[in-house]
Short mmCIF file of C-alpha atoms in Angstrom, two decimals:
data_model
loop_
_atom_site.label_atom_id
_atom_site.label_comp_id
_atom_site.label_asym_id
_atom_site.label_seq_id
_atom_site.Cartn_x
_atom_site.Cartn_y
_atom_site.Cartn_z
CA MET O 1 30.55 -19.47 -7.71
CA ARG O 2 27.67 -21.92 -9.33
CA ILE O 3 24.90 -19.44 -8.84
CA GLY O 4 26.48 -16.38 -10.09
CA LYS O 5 26.99 -18.42 -12.79
CA MET O 6 23.30 -19.46 -13.72
CA LEU O 7 22.21 -15.73 -12.96
CA THR O 8 24.61 -14.82 -15.71
CA ALA O 9 23.28 -17.56 -17.72
CA ALA O 10 19.71 -16.20 -16.77
CA ALA O 11 20.59 -12.77 -17.80
CA LEU O 12 21.86 -12.83 -20.91
CA LEU O 13 18.69 -16.08 -22.08
CA LEU O 14 16.37 -12.58 -20.25
CA GLY O 15 18.37 -9.87 -22.86
CA ALA O 16 18.04 -11.80 -26.16
CA SER O 17 14.60 -13.15 -25.48
CA VAL O 18 13.24 -9.33 -25.22
CA THR O 19 14.40 -8.08 -28.22
CA PRO O 20 11.78 -9.89 -30.12
CA ALA O 21 9.26 -8.35 -27.80
CA VAL O 22 10.00 -5.10 -27.86
CA ALA O 23 10.60 -4.77 -32.11
CA ASP O 24 7.01 -5.91 -32.15
CA SER O 25 5.88 -3.40 -29.46
CA SER O 26 6.80 -0.14 -32.96
CA PRO O 27 4.50 1.48 -34.29
CA SER O 28 3.34 0.27 -37.81
CA ALA O 29 5.81 0.05 -41.14
CA SER O 30 4.42 2.07 -44.31
CA PRO O 31 2.94 0.57 -46.73
CA SER O 32 5.40 0.17 -50.06
CA GLY O 33 6.19 3.57 -52.30
CA ASP O 34 4.49 1.49 -54.85
CA SER O 35 0.95 2.46 -53.73
CA ALA O 36 -0.72 5.22 -54.83
CA ALA O 37 -2.32 7.64 -51.77
CA PRO O 38 -5.98 7.62 -52.20
CA THR O 39 -7.37 11.51 -53.33
CA SER O 40 -11.33 11.00 -53.39
CA ALA O 41 -13.20 9.48 -50.01
CA GLY O 42 -17.74 7.90 -50.89
CA THR O 43 -20.72 8.89 -49.60
CA SER O 44 -21.50 6.19 -48.08
CA PHE O 45 -20.29 2.40 -46.51
CA ARG O 46 -20.87 0.71 -49.29
CA THR O 47 -18.37 3.31 -51.87
CA ALA O 48 -16.02 3.89 -49.37
CA THR O 49 -12.16 4.48 -50.11
CA GLU O 50 -9.71 1.92 -49.28
CA ILE O 51 -6.78 2.84 -47.82
CA GLU O 52 -3.83 1.16 -46.20
CA GLN O 53 -2.56 2.17 -42.91
CA GLY O 54 -0.19 4.64 -42.99
CA GLN O 55 -0.99 6.12 -46.31
CA GLN O 56 -1.83 9.90 -46.84
CA ALA O 57 -5.43 10.13 -48.17
CA THR O 58 -7.05 12.82 -49.42
CA ALA O 59 -10.24 14.63 -50.20
CA SER O 60 -11.78 17.21 -51.94
CA ALA O 61 -15.60 18.32 -51.42
CA SER O 62 -18.23 20.53 -50.04
CA THR O 63 -19.33 21.17 -46.76
CA GLY O 64 -21.89 18.73 -45.93
CA ASP O 65 -21.25 15.94 -47.86
CA TYR O 66 -20.27 12.53 -46.02
CA LEU O 67 -17.08 11.38 -46.24
CA TYR O 68 -16.25 7.35 -45.87
CA TRP O 69 -13.26 5.25 -45.29
CA SER O 70 -12.50 2.23 -45.07
CA PHE O 71 -8.79 0.36 -43.35
CA PRO O 72 -7.82 -2.93 -42.49
CA ALA O 73 -6.84 -4.02 -38.69
CA ASP O 74 -5.72 -6.89 -36.99
CA ALA O 75 -5.98 -8.77 -33.87
CA GLY O 76 -2.84 -6.59 -30.92
CA GLN O 77 -3.22 -3.59 -33.17
CA ARG O 78 -4.27 -0.03 -32.11
CA PRO O 79 -5.18 2.24 -34.46
CA THR O 80 -5.86 5.83 -35.12
CA VAL O 81 -7.39 8.19 -37.07
CA LYS O 82 -6.15 11.72 -37.78
CA ALA O 83 -8.27 14.11 -39.75
CA THR O 84 -6.93 17.50 -40.54
CA VAL O 85 -10.72 19.50 -43.35
CA LYS O 86 -8.95 22.77 -44.80
CA LEU O 87 -12.14 25.18 -43.97
CA PRO O 88 -12.71 27.65 -47.48
CA SER O 89 -10.74 30.79 -47.36
CA THR O 90 -14.42 32.89 -47.95
CA SER O 91 -15.76 33.99 -45.02
CA ARG O 92 -18.17 31.99 -43.14
CA SER O 93 -21.63 32.79 -41.45
CA GLY O 94 -20.84 31.34 -38.17
CA ALA O 95 -18.40 28.50 -36.68
CA GLN O 96 -17.95 24.95 -38.20
CA THR O 97 -18.45 21.58 -35.71
CA TRP O 98 -16.62 19.21 -37.85
CA GLN O 99 -17.44 15.32 -36.70
CA LEU O 100 -14.69 11.68 -36.99
CA ASP O 101 -16.63 8.46 -36.24
CA VAL O 102 -15.08 5.11 -36.37
CA TYR O 103 -17.58 1.77 -37.06
CA ASP O 104 -15.81 -2.17 -37.17
CA GLY O 105 -17.52 -4.04 -39.92
CA LEU O 106 -21.10 -5.05 -38.84
CA ARG O 107 -21.54 -1.43 -38.37
CA ARG O 108 -21.27 -0.84 -35.38
CA ARG O 109 -19.86 2.92 -33.83
CA GLN O 110 -16.36 2.42 -32.31
CA ALA O 111 -15.72 4.30 -28.35
CA CYS O 112 -12.03 6.53 -28.79
CA GLN O 113 -10.68 5.58 -26.24
CA TYR O 114 -8.72 9.45 -26.25
CA GLY O 115 -8.66 12.08 -29.13
CA THR O 116 -10.48 14.39 -30.81
CA GLN O 117 -13.50 13.54 -32.05
CA THR O 118 -16.02 16.39 -32.01
CA HIS O 119 -14.53 19.44 -33.06
CA THR O 120 -15.62 23.34 -33.46
CA ALA O 121 -13.95 25.32 -35.55
CA ALA O 122 -14.73 28.94 -35.06
CA GLN O 123 -15.73 31.20 -38.03
CA GLY O 124 -12.44 32.51 -38.87
CA ALA O 125 -10.42 29.03 -38.33
CA SER O 126 -8.87 27.96 -41.52
CA SER O 127 -8.43 24.46 -40.87
CA VAL O 128 -9.25 21.96 -37.85
CA ASP O 129 -7.59 18.72 -36.04
CA LEU O 130 -9.44 15.29 -35.73
CA ALA O 131 -8.51 12.42 -33.64
CA CYS O 132 -9.74 8.89 -32.76
CA THR O 133 -7.85 6.37 -31.16
CA LEU O 134 -9.74 2.99 -31.13
CA ARG O 135 -9.30 -0.08 -28.00
CA THR O 136 -6.91 -2.60 -28.87
CA VAL O 137 -8.54 -4.77 -31.66
CA ARG O 138 -9.04 -8.05 -29.95
CA ALA O 139 -8.29 -11.19 -31.68
CA TRP O 140 -11.93 -12.77 -29.92
CA SER O 141 -15.23 -11.78 -27.84
CA GLU O 142 -17.96 -12.26 -26.42
CA PRO O 143 -20.67 -11.97 -28.97
CA TRP O 144 -22.64 -9.21 -26.65
CA ALA O 145 -19.39 -7.09 -26.69
CA ASP O 146 -18.90 -4.17 -28.59
CA ASP O 147 -15.34 -4.89 -28.60
CA PRO O 148 -13.06 -3.96 -31.71
CA LEU O 149 -12.51 -6.98 -33.98
CA PRO O 150 -9.89 -8.26 -36.86
CA GLY O 151 -11.20 -6.71 -39.96
CA THR O 152 -12.42 -3.59 -42.07
CA TYR O 153 -13.49 0.23 -40.37
CA TYR O 154 -15.02 2.48 -41.53
CA VAL O 155 -14.24 5.65 -41.33
CA ARG O 156 -16.77 8.96 -42.01
CA LEU O 157 -15.80 13.03 -40.71
CA THR O 158 -18.75 15.47 -41.50
CA ALA O 159 -20.22 18.62 -40.65
CA VAL O 160 -22.42 18.41 -37.77
CA ASP O 161 -23.52 21.52 -36.78
CA LEU O 162 -23.02 24.35 -39.13
CA GLY O 163 -25.41 27.45 -40.98
CA ALA O 164 -27.24 27.03 -44.42
CA ALA O 165 -25.54 29.75 -46.55
CA ASP O 166 -22.54 27.52 -45.56
CA LEU O 167 -24.02 24.49 -47.63
CA GLY O 168 -21.63 22.80 -50.20
CA LEU O 169 -18.39 25.21 -49.39
CA PRO O 170 -15.74 24.38 -51.00
CA VAL O 171 -12.77 22.17 -48.37
CA SER O 172 -9.84 19.94 -48.96
CA THR O 173 -9.71 16.80 -46.54
CA GLU O 174 -6.59 15.02 -45.43
CA LEU O 175 -7.02 11.78 -43.56
CA ARG O 176 -3.85 8.87 -42.31
CA VAL O 177 -4.73 5.74 -40.28
CA ASP O 178 -1.35 4.61 -38.32
CA SER O 179 -1.97 0.74 -36.29
CA LYS O 180 0.29 0.81 -32.89
CA GLU O 181 1.43 -3.04 -32.03
CA ILE O 182 0.31 -3.62 -28.54
CA GLY O 183 1.62 -7.51 -28.07
CA GLY O 184 1.01 -9.87 -25.52
CA SER O 185 -0.87 -7.63 -23.45
CA ALA O 186 -3.58 -7.48 -25.46
CA ALA O 187 -3.90 -11.55 -26.31
CA VAL O 188 -6.53 -13.31 -25.44
CA ASP O 189 -7.75 -16.98 -26.53
CA GLY O 190 -9.85 -17.76 -28.70
CA SER O 191 -10.23 -16.25 -32.25
CA LEU O 192 -12.90 -15.14 -34.82
CA ALA O 193 -13.25 -17.96 -37.98
CA GLN O 194 -12.85 -15.18 -40.41
CA PRO O 195 -12.17 -11.19 -39.93
CA LEU O 196 -15.20 -8.93 -40.25
CA VAL O 197 -15.10 -7.99 -43.57
CA PRO O 198 -18.21 -6.84 -45.21
CA GLY O 199 -18.62 -10.07 -48.24
CA ILE O 200 -17.26 -12.21 -46.53
CA ALA O 201 -19.66 -14.36 -45.58
CA THR O 202 -21.50 -14.09 -48.84
CA THR O 203 -18.21 -16.77 -50.61
CA SER O 204 -20.46 -20.24 -51.29
CA GLN O 205 -18.22 -23.07 -50.62
CA GLU O 206 -18.20 -23.71 -54.23
CA GLU O 207 -16.13 -20.29 -54.45
CA GLU O 208 -13.98 -21.01 -51.61
CA THR O 209 -12.10 -23.70 -53.61
CA SER O 210 -11.82 -21.07 -56.68
CA SER O 211 -9.97 -18.41 -56.85
CA GLU O 212 -9.09 -14.99 -54.22
CA SER O 213 -10.56 -12.42 -56.94
CA ASP O 214 -13.97 -14.56 -57.77
CA ALA O 215 -14.86 -14.33 -53.52
CA ALA O 216 -17.45 -12.03 -53.35
CA VAL O 217 -15.69 -9.55 -50.50
CA LEU O 218 -17.08 -6.27 -50.56
CA SER O 219 -13.32 -5.30 -49.37
CA SER O 220 -9.72 -6.01 -50.77
CA LEU O 221 -7.29 -4.60 -48.28
CA LYS O 222 -5.85 -7.24 -45.36
CA PRO O 223 -3.10 -6.70 -42.91
CA ASP O 224 0.56 -7.61 -44.93
CA ASP O 225 1.02 -10.47 -43.70
CA GLY O 226 -2.87 -12.21 -43.79
CA TRP O 227 -6.29 -11.97 -41.19
CA ALA O 228 -4.83 -13.47 -36.94
CA SER O 229 -1.19 -12.48 -37.57
CA GLY O 230 -1.00 -11.93 -34.54
CA TRP O 231 -1.21 -15.23 -33.29
CA TRP O 232 2.08 -15.03 -32.23
CA SER O 233 2.89 -12.53 -29.50
CA ASP O 234 5.66 -11.81 -26.88
CA ARG O 235 3.37 -12.88 -24.14
CA TRP O 236 4.59 -15.92 -25.09
CA VAL O 237 8.31 -15.14 -24.58
CA TRP O 238 7.46 -13.90 -21.22
CA THR O 239 5.32 -17.14 -20.07
CA ALA O 240 9.28 -19.12 -20.70
CA ILE O 241 11.23 -16.57 -19.47
CA GLY O 242 9.17 -17.29 -16.18
CA GLY O 243 9.26 -20.63 -16.57
CA ILE O 244 13.03 -20.52 -16.70
CA LEU O 245 14.54 -18.24 -14.13
CA ALA O 246 11.57 -20.40 -12.15
CA ALA O 247 12.96 -23.42 -12.76
CA LEU O 248 16.57 -21.53 -11.75
CA ALA O 249 15.56 -20.35 -8.62
CA GLY O 250 14.52 -23.54 -7.40
CA ILE O 251 17.98 -25.00 -8.73
CA GLY O 252 20.02 -21.96 -6.58
CA GLY O 253 18.07 -22.79 -3.62
CA TYR O 254 18.16 -25.62 -3.45
CA ALA O 255 22.73 -25.09 -4.04
CA LEU O 256 22.05 -22.92 -1.10
CA THR O 257 19.99 -25.58 1.29
CA ARG O 258 21.76 -28.53 0.51
CA GLY O 259 24.64 -27.75 3.20
CA SER O 260 27.57 -29.73 2.16
CA GLY O 261 26.07 -33.34 2.36
CA ARG O 262 28.16 -34.14 5.38
CA PRO O 263 27.82 -33.54 9.79
CA SER O 264 29.33 -30.87 10.43
CA ARG O 265 30.72 -32.88 13.58
CA VAL O 266 32.19 -36.15 13.83
CA PRO O 267 30.35 -38.20 17.11
CA GLN O 268 33.30 -39.81 18.84
CA GLY O 269 33.05 -43.31 19.21
CA TYR O 270 32.43 -44.93 22.38
#
């Protein structure tokens, strides 16, 4: 009877603890509606247009231009970048190949875990869709590794193969970045001293004591709850649950094997 009560209590505790862990795995929420979505794109890394995750950015450009955007990504997130290029209705000389590249704060090109990063549009196609899902952003990594780390990420969109007659034709683009919270399965021991945000290392000791607006940082966007916000993960929850279940299993095993505490037969006296 006591073992049944212990198992019931463990099940209730497991259900209560799993609830926040499930909530952590939901996709990131869209930013507040008071933040207007950008309607232009930069032409280099330094002039990249900043966008929030969940925003639908748009831009008008000419075929052959390099279009740049930047967005923040924190530890435990798996960003997915999606872009749509609406091609001109005028007749084109041939097919066009468009490519979507993602770089981290050190301008290292990041590999796509899956998604159509390069797509060729036929001569009569009206649009082309591209996508890139990055690997999960890690809180820390070895210096020689190429793992995604917290900080600013850059998106570059351009046509990589087209006829000379098609250069300069007008196009319109749409870009959106969303992230999935991976949780404790991607947690690592350690963290960066500073996120990979361009310009953050140029802040002097005097500027660190001044207001944040005076800091010499080239990117102003950051996660809503601050950098390294993923220090808490469901790995803590599952570790605690495992310890509790192990303790209950030990108590239950002892209760089953210790017997009644007295011999089954009382020896007869001589």
